[in-house]
Coordinates of C-alpha atoms in Angstrom, one line a residue:
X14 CA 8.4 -16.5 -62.6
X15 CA 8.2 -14.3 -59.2
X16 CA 5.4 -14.3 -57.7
X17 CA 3.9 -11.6 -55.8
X18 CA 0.7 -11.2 -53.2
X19 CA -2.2 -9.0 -54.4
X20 CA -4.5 -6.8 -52.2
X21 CA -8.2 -5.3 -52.9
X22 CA -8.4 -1.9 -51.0
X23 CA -12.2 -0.8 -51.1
X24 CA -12.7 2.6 -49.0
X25 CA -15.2 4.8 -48.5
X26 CA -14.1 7.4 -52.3
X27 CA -12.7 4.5 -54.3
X28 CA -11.5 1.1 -54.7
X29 CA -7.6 0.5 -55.1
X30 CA -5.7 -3.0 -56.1
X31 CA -1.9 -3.2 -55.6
X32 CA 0.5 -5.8 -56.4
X33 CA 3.6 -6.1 -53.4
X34 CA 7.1 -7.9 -53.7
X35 CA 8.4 -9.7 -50.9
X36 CA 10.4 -6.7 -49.2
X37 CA 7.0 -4.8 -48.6
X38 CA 7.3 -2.6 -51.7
X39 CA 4.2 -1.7 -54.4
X40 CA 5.4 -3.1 -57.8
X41 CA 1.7 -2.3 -59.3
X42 CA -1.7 -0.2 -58.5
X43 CA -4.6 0.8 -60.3
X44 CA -7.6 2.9 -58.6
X45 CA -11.2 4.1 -59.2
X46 CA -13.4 6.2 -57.3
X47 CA -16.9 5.6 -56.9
X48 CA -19.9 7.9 -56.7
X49 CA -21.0 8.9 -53.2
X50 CA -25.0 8.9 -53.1
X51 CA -26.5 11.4 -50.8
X52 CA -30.5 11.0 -50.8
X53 CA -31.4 12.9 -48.3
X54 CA -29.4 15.3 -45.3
X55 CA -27.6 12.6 -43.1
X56 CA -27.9 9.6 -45.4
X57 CA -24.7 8.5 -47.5
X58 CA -25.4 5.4 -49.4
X59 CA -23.2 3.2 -52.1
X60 CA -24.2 1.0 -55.0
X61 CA -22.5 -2.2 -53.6
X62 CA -22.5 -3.5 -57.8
X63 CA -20.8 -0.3 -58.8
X64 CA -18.4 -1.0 -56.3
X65 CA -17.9 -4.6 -57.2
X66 CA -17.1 -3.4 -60.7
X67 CA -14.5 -1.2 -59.9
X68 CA -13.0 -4.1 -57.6
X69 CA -13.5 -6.4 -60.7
X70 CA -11.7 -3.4 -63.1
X71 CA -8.7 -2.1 -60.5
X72 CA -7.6 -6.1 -59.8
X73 CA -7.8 -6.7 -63.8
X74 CA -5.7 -3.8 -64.5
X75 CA -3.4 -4.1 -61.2
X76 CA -2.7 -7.9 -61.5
X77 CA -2.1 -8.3 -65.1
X78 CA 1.5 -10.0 -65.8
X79 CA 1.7 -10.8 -62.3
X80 CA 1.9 -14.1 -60.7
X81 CA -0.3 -13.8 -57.4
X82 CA 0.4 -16.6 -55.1
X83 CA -2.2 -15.0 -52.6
X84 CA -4.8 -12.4 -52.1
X85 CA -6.0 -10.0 -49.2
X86 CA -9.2 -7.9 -48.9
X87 CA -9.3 -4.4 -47.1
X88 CA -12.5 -2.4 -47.0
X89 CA -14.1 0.4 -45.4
X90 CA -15.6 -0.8 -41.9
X91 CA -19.3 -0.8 -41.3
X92 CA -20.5 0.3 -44.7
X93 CA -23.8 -2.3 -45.1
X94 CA -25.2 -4.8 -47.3
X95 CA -28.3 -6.7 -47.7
X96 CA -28.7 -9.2 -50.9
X97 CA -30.5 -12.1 -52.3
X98 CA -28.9 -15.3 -51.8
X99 CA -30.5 -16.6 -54.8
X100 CA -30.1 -14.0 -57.2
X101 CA -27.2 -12.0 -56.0
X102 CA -29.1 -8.9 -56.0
X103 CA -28.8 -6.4 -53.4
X104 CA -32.0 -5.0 -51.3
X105 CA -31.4 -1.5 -52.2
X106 CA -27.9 0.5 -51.8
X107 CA -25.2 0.3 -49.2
X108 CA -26.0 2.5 -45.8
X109 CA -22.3 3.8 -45.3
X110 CA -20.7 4.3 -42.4
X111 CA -21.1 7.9 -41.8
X112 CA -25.2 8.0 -43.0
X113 CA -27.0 9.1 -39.5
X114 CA -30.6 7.9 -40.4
X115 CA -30.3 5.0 -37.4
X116 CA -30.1 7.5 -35.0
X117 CA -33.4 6.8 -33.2
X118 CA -32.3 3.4 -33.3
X119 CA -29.0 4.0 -31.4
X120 CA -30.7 6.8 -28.8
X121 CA -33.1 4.0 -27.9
X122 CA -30.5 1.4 -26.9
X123 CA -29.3 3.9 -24.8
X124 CA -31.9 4.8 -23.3
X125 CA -33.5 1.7 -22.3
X126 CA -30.6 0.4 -20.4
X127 CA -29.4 -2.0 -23.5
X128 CA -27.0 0.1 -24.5
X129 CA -24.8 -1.2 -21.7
X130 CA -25.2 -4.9 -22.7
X131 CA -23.9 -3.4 -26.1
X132 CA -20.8 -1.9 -24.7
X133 CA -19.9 -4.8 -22.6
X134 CA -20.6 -7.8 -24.9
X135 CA -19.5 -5.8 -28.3
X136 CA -16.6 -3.2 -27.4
X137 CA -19.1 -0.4 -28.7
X138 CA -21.4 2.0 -27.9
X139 CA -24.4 2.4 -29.6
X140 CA -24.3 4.6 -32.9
X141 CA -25.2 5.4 -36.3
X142 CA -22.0 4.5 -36.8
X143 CA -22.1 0.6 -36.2
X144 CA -23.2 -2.2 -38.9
X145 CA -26.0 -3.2 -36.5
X146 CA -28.7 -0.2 -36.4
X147 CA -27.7 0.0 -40.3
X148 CA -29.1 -3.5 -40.8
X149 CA -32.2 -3.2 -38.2
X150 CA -32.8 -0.3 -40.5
X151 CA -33.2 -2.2 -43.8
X152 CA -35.1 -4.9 -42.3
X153 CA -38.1 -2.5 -41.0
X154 CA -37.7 -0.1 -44.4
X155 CA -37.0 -2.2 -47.3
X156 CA -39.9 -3.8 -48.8
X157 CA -38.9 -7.7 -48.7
X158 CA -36.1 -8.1 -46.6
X159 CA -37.5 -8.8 -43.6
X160 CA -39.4 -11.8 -45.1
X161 CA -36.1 -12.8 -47.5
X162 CA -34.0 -12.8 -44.0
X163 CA -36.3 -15.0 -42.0
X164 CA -37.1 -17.8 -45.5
X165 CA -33.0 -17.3 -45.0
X166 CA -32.7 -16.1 -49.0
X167 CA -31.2 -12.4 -47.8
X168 CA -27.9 -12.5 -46.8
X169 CA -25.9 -9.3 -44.6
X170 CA -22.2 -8.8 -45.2
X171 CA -20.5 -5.1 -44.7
X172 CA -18.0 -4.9 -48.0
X173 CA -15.4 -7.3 -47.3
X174 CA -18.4 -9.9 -47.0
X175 CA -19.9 -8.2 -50.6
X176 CA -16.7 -8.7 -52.1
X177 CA -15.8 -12.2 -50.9
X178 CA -19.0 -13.6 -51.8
X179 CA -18.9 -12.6 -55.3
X180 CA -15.2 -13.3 -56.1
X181 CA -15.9 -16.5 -55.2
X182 CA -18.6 -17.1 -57.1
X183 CA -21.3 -17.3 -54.0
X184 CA -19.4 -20.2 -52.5
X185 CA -17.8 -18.1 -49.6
X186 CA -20.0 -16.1 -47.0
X187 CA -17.7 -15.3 -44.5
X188 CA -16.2 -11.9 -42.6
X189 CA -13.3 -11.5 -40.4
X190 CA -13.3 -11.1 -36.4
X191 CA -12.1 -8.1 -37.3
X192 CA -15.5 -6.3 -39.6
X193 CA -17.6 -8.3 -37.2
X194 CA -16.5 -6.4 -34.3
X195 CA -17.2 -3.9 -35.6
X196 CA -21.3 -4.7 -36.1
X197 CA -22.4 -4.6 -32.4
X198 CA -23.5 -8.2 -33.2
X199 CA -20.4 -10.2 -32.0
X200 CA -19.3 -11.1 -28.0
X201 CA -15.8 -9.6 -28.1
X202 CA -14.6 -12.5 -26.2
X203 CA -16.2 -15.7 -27.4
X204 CA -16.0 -13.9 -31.3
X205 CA -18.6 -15.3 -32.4
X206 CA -22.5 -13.8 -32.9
X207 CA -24.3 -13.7 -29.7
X208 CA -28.1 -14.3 -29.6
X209 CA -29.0 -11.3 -26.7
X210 CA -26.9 -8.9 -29.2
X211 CA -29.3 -10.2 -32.2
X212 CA -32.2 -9.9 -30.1
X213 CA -31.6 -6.5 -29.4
X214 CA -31.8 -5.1 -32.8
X215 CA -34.2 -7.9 -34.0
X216 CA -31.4 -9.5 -36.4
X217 CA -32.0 -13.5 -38.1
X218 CA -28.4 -15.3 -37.4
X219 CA -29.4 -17.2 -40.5
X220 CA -28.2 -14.5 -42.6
X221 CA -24.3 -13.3 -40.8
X222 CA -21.6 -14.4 -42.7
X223 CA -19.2 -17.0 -41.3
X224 CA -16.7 -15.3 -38.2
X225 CA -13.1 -16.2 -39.2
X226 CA -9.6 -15.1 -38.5
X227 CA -8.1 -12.0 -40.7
X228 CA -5.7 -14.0 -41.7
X229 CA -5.8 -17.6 -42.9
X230 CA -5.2 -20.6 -45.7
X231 CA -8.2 -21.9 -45.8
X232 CA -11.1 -20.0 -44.8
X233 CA -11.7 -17.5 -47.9
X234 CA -11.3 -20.2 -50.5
X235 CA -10.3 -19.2 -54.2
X236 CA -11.5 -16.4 -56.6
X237 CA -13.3 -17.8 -59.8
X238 CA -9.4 -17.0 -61.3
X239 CA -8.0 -19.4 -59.1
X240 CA -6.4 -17.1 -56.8
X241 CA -6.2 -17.8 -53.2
X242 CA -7.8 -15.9 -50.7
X243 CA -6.0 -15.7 -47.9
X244 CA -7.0 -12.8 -45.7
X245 CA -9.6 -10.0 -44.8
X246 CA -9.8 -6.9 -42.8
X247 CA -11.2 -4.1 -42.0
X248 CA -9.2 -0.9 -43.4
X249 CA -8.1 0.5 -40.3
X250 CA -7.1 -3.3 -38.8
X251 CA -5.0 -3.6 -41.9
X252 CA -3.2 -0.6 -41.7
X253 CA -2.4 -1.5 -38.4
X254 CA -0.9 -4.4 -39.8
X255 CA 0.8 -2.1 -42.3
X256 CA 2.7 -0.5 -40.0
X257 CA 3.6 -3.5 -38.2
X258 CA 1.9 -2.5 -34.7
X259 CA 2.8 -5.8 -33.4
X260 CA 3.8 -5.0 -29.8
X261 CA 1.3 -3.7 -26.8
X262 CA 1.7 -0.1 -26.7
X263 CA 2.5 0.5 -30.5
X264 CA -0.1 3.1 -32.2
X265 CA -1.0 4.0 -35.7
X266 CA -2.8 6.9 -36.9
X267 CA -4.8 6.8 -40.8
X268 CA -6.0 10.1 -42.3
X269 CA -8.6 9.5 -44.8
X270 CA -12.2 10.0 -45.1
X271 CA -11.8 10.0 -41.1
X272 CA -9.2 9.8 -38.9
X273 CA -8.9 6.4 -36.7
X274 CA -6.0 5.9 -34.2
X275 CA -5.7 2.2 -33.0
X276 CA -3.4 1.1 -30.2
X277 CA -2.7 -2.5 -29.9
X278 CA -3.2 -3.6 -26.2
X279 CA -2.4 -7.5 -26.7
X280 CA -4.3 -10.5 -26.3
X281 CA -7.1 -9.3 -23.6
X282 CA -9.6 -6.7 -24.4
X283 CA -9.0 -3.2 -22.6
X284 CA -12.7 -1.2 -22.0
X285 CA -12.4 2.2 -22.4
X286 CA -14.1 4.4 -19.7
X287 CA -13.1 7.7 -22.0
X288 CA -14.8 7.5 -24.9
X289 CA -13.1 5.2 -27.2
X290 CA -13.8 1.4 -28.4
X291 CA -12.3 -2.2 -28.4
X292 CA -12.3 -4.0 -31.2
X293 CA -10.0 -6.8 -33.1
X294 CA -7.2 -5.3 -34.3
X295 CA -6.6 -8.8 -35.9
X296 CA -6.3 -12.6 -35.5
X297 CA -3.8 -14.2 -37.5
X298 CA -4.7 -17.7 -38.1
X299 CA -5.2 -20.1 -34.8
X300 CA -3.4 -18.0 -32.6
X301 CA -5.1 -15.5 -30.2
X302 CA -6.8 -12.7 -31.4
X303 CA -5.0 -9.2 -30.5
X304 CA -6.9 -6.3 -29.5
X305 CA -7.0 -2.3 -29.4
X306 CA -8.7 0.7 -28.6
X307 CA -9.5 3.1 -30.9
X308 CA -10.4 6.6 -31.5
X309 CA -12.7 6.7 -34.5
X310 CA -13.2 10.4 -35.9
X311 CA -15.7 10.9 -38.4
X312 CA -14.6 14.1 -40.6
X313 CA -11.2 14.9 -41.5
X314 CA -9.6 14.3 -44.5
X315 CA -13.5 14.8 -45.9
X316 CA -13.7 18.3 -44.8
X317 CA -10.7 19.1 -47.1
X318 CA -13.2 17.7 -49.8
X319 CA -15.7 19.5 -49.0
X320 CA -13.7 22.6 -49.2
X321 CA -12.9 21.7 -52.7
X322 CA -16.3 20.0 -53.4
X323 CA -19.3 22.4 -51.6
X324 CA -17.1 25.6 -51.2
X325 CA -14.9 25.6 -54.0
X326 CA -12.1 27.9 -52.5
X327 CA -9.8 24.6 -53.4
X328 CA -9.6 23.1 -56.8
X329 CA -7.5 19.7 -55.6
X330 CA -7.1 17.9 -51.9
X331 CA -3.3 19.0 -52.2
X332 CA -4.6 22.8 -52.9
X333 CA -5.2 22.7 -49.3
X334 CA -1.7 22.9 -48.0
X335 CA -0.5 25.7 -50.6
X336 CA -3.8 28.2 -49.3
X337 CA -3.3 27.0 -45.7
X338 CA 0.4 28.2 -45.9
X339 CA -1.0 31.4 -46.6
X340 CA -0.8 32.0 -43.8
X341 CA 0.9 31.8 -40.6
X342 CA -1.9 31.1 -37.9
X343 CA -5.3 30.2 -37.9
X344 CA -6.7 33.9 -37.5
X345 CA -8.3 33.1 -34.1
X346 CA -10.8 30.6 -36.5
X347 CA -11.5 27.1 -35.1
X348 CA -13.7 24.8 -37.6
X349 CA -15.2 21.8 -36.0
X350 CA -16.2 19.3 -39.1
X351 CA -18.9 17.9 -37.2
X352 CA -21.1 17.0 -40.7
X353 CA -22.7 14.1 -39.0
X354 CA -22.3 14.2 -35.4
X355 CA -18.8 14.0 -33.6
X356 CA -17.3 10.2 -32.9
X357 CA -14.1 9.3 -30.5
X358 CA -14.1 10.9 -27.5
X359 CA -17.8 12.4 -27.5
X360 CA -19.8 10.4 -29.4
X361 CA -22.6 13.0 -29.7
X362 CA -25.1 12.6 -32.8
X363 CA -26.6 16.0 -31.8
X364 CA -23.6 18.1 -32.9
X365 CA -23.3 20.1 -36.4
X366 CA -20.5 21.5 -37.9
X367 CA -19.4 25.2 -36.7
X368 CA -17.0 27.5 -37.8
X369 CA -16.4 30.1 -34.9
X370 CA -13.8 33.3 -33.9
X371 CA -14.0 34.6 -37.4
X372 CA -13.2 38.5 -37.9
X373 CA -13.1 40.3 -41.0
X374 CA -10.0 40.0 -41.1
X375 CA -10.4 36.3 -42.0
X376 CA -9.7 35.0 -45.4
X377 CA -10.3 31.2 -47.3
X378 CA -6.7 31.2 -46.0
X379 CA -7.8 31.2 -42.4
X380 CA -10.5 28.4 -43.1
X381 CA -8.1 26.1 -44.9
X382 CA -5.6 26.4 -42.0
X383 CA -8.5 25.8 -39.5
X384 CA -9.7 22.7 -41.4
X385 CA -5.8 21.3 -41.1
X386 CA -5.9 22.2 -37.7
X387 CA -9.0 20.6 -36.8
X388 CA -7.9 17.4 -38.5
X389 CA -4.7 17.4 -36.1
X390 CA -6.7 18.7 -32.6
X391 CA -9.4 15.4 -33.4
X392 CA -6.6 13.2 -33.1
X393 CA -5.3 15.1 -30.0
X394 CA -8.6 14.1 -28.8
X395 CA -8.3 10.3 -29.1
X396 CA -5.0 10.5 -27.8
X397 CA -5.5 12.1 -24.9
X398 CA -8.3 9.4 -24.1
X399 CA -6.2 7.0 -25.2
X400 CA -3.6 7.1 -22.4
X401 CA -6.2 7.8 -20.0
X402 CA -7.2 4.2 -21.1
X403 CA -4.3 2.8 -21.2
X404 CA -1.5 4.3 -19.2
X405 CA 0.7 4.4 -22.2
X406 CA 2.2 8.1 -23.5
X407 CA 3.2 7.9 -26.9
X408 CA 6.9 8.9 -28.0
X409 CA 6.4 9.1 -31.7
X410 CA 2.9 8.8 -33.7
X411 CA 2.8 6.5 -36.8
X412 CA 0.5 7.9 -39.4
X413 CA -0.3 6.7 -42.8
X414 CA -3.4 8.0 -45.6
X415 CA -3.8 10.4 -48.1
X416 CA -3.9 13.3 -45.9
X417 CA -0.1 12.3 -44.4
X418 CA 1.2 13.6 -47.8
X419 CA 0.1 17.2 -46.6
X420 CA 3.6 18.2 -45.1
X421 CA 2.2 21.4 -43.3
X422 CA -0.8 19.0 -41.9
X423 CA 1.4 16.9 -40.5
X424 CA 3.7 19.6 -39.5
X425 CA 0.7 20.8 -37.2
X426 CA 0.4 17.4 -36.2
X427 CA 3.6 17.2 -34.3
X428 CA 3.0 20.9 -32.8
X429 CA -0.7 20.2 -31.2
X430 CA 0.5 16.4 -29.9
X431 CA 4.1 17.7 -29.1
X432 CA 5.6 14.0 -30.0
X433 CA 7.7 13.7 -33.2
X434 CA 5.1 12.4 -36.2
X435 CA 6.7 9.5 -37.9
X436 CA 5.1 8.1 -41.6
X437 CA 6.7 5.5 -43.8
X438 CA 8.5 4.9 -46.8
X439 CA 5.0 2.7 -48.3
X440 CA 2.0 4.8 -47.5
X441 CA -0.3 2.8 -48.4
X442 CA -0.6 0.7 -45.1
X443 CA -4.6 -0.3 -45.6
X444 CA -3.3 -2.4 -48.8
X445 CA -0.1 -3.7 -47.5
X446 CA -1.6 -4.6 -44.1
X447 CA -3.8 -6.9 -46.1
X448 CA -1.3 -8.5 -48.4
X449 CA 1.0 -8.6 -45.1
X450 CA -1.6 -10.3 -43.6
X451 CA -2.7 -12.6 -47.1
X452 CA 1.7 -13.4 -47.1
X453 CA 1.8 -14.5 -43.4
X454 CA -1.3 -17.4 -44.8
X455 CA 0.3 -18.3 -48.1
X456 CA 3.9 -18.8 -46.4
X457 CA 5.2 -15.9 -48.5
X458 CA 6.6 -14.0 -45.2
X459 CA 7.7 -16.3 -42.1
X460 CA 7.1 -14.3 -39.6
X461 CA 5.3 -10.7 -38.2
X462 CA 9.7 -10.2 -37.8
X463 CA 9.9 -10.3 -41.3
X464 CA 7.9 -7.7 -41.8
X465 CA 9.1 -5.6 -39.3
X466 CA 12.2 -5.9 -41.0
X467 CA 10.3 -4.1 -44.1
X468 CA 9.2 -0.8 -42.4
X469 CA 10.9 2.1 -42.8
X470 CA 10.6 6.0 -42.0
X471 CA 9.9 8.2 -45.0
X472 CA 10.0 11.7 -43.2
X473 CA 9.4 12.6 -39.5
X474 CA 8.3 16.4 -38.3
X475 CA 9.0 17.5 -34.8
X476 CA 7.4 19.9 -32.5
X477 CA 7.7 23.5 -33.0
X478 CA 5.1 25.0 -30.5
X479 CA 5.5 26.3 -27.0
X480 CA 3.9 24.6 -24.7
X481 CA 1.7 28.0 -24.0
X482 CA 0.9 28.1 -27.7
X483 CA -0.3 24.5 -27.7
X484 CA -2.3 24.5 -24.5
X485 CA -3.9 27.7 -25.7
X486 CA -4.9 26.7 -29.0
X487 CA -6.0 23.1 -27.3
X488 CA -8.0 25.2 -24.9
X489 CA -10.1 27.0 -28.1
X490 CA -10.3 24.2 -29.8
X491 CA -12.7 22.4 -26.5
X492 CA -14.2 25.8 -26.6
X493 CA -15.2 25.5 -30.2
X494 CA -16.6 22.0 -29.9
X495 CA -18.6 22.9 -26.8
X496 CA -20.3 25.2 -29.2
X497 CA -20.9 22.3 -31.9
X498 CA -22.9 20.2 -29.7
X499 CA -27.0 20.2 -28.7
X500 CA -27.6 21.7 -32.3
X501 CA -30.0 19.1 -33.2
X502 CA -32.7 17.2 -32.0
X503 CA -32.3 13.5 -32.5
X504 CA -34.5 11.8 -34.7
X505 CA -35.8 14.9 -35.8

């Protein structure tokens, strides 16, 4: 029989599983979404066991009939979880990546001057965005896991971590270099937890996970199935890996919940003095690690949802395009999505959505082709800070997620950036990337040539604007996000 290499995709609005042949091509899938819990204004929490289920269900239904030689674990980044070593029972739900309730905790690292040990040692800056405040937050607020962590019965994971542990039947406590840069507790360099980074946010080391390489035969062990586990990574690492950005200087672009533009930059981290962050983009086995900077935006592909969710002017995600091509401009309407603060390049918890220029003449229309718009002039942002960074000016932009099947999004794309937009035949790069990188353990690929060999261009769009038009609407765009910011007062 064939065999094939499986991959768990847990993000932020579901879990996926997908089964890939040997030419990079999906051959089975099964997804389920899970419930998004919003307590209060600024929190977002998940149940980490309803989200263990689902991973349980979509690899059930996904793998059956296959033979998987090996397996590889995605998940959304930062999302957190605290659980009893003993029992197996989480503290409480998951804080998820875009819940703002640690931002007193973040606005006092910066302010006392540790904020700057935080960027140097870690790659990041400090945010409610980061795994690190997140846990600080459930040891001072949860009754018990302070006490659990120090006996050394609670044990921290973010979902990759979650998931490992209990598809190994609790042998396996362990996280990739790439989720644990992303936690503020791990030295960039030595990639491993460092004690002044635990100090500062008051963390036991008793209870981290393991720090291992994304991709590797040994250091995930075997599901309770028998199935090897062979790699983990963060979502956005993996899709980076998905679309084989191999080389210094190659860039990918996912739209989902967020958008999150990584460029790879090689073996030696590259600090950003514009407002992005280094992280892992991946280690594959004993070899180096290979870094990047990245642009993480918060709100994209979620304010089409909440267009279809809170405003109901959409009844489906893919309604967006048909209202948006409505019409043929945005109306002089600019909508900055800033729901919970704006990330990459700004990084200010203070701002609050806005929705500014409207006229009478405005229609849902107008707001559907703003929210596209705002999608594509965030990523303008990032890139623009990106070759500040680096030096490097892209010549095409790979792009992969949900969103990316919105032609007249990506359409936009290509006119705001003015570089052709380029998205592949297998859009799914989260899931491949982590069966890519699961393959490349098992000895199912040879080589990262190999899987170059597997991409391939589904569609590319190419500029349309002026160079006026796109300055001009650039222009409004900064003048709409001036007005986003100082809205709130943090902490309050």
């Amino acid at each position: 029989m064939a065999d094939y290499i499986g991959a768990i995709d847990q993000g932020t609005t579901s879990t996926r599983a997908m089964v890939f042949d040997h030419d990079g091509s999906v051959v089975a899938r099964h997804q389920v979404e899970h419930r998004q819990i919003l307590p209060r204004a600024g929190w977002v929490e998940h149940d980490p066991d309803e989200i263990l289920r689902n991973a349980l269900l979509v690899a059930g239904e996904a793998f059956q009939g296959y033979q998987i030689r090996a397996l590889g674990v995605a998940n959304q980044r930062e999302t957190t979880v605290v659980w009893d070593r003993r029992t197996g029972t989480p503290f409480g739900n998951a804080i998820v990546w875009q819940d703002t309730r640690t931002d007193r905790i973040a606005e006092a690292l910066n302010r006392d001057g540790r904020g700057e040990l935080i960027r140097h040692k870690s790659g990041l800056r400090p945010a409610t965005y980061f795994s690190g405040g997140k846990l600080q937050w459930i040891l001072e607020h949860v009754d018990g896991a302070r006490d659990a962590a120090e006996r050394g019965d609670a044990l921290f994971g973010t979902i990759d971590t979650w998931l490992l542990w209990n598809l190994t039947g609790g042998r396996v406590h362990a996280t990739d270099v790439t989720n644990a840069s992303r936690t503020m507790l791990m030295d960039l360099e030595t990639l491993d937890w460092d004690d002044e980074l635990l100090a500062c946010f008051g963390v036991p080391r008793a209870m981290l996970p393991r720090i291992c390489p994304s991709s590797d035969p040994s250091s995930y062990g075997h599901t309770t199935e028998g199935i090897a586990l062979t790699a983990a990574l963060g979502d956005q690492h993996a899709a980076t890996v998905g679309q084989v950005c191999f080389t210094p200087g190659e860039a990918k672009n996912t739209y989902g919940t967020g958008n999150f533009l990584l460029l790879n930059t090689g073996t030696e981290p590259v600090r950003s003095e514009h407002g992005l962050l280094t992280t892992v983009a991946y280690r594959f086995g004993s070899a180096p690690p290979v870094y990047a900077l990245e642009g993480s935006i918060a709100v994209t592909g979620a304010a089409v949802q909440w267009l279809r969710d809170r405003l109901h002017i959409i009844g489906t995600a893919a309604e967006c395009e048909t209202l948006a091509a409505r019409v043929p401009d945005n109306g002089g309407m600019y909508f900055v999505p800033a729901f919970s603060g704006l990330f990459a390049p700004y990084w200010r918890a203070d701002a609050r959505g806005a929705i500014v220029g409207m006229s009478q003449y405005d229609t849902d229309a107008h707001l559907a082709r703003a929210t596209l718009e705002a999608i594509c002039y965030q990523s303008r942002d990032v890139v623009e800070a990106m070759q500040q960074d680096s030096g490097v000016t892209l010549d095409v932009l790979k792009v992969d997620g949900g969103v990316t099947a919105n032609d007249l999004c990506m359409q936009l794309q290509a006119d705001i950036l003015g570089v052709p937009v380029s998205r592949p035949m297998v859009a799914e790069t989260t899931a491949l990337g982590a069966a890519y990188a699961a393959g490349l353990a098992a000895g199912y690929w040879n080589d990262t040539d190999e899987l170059r060999a597997n991409w391939h261009e589904s569609h590319r769009w190419k500029p349309t604007w002026s160079p006026q038009q796109r300055a001009e609407g650039y222009q409004r765009w900064h003048d709409a996000v001036r007005r986003s910011l100082d809205w709130i007062e943090i902490g309050a």
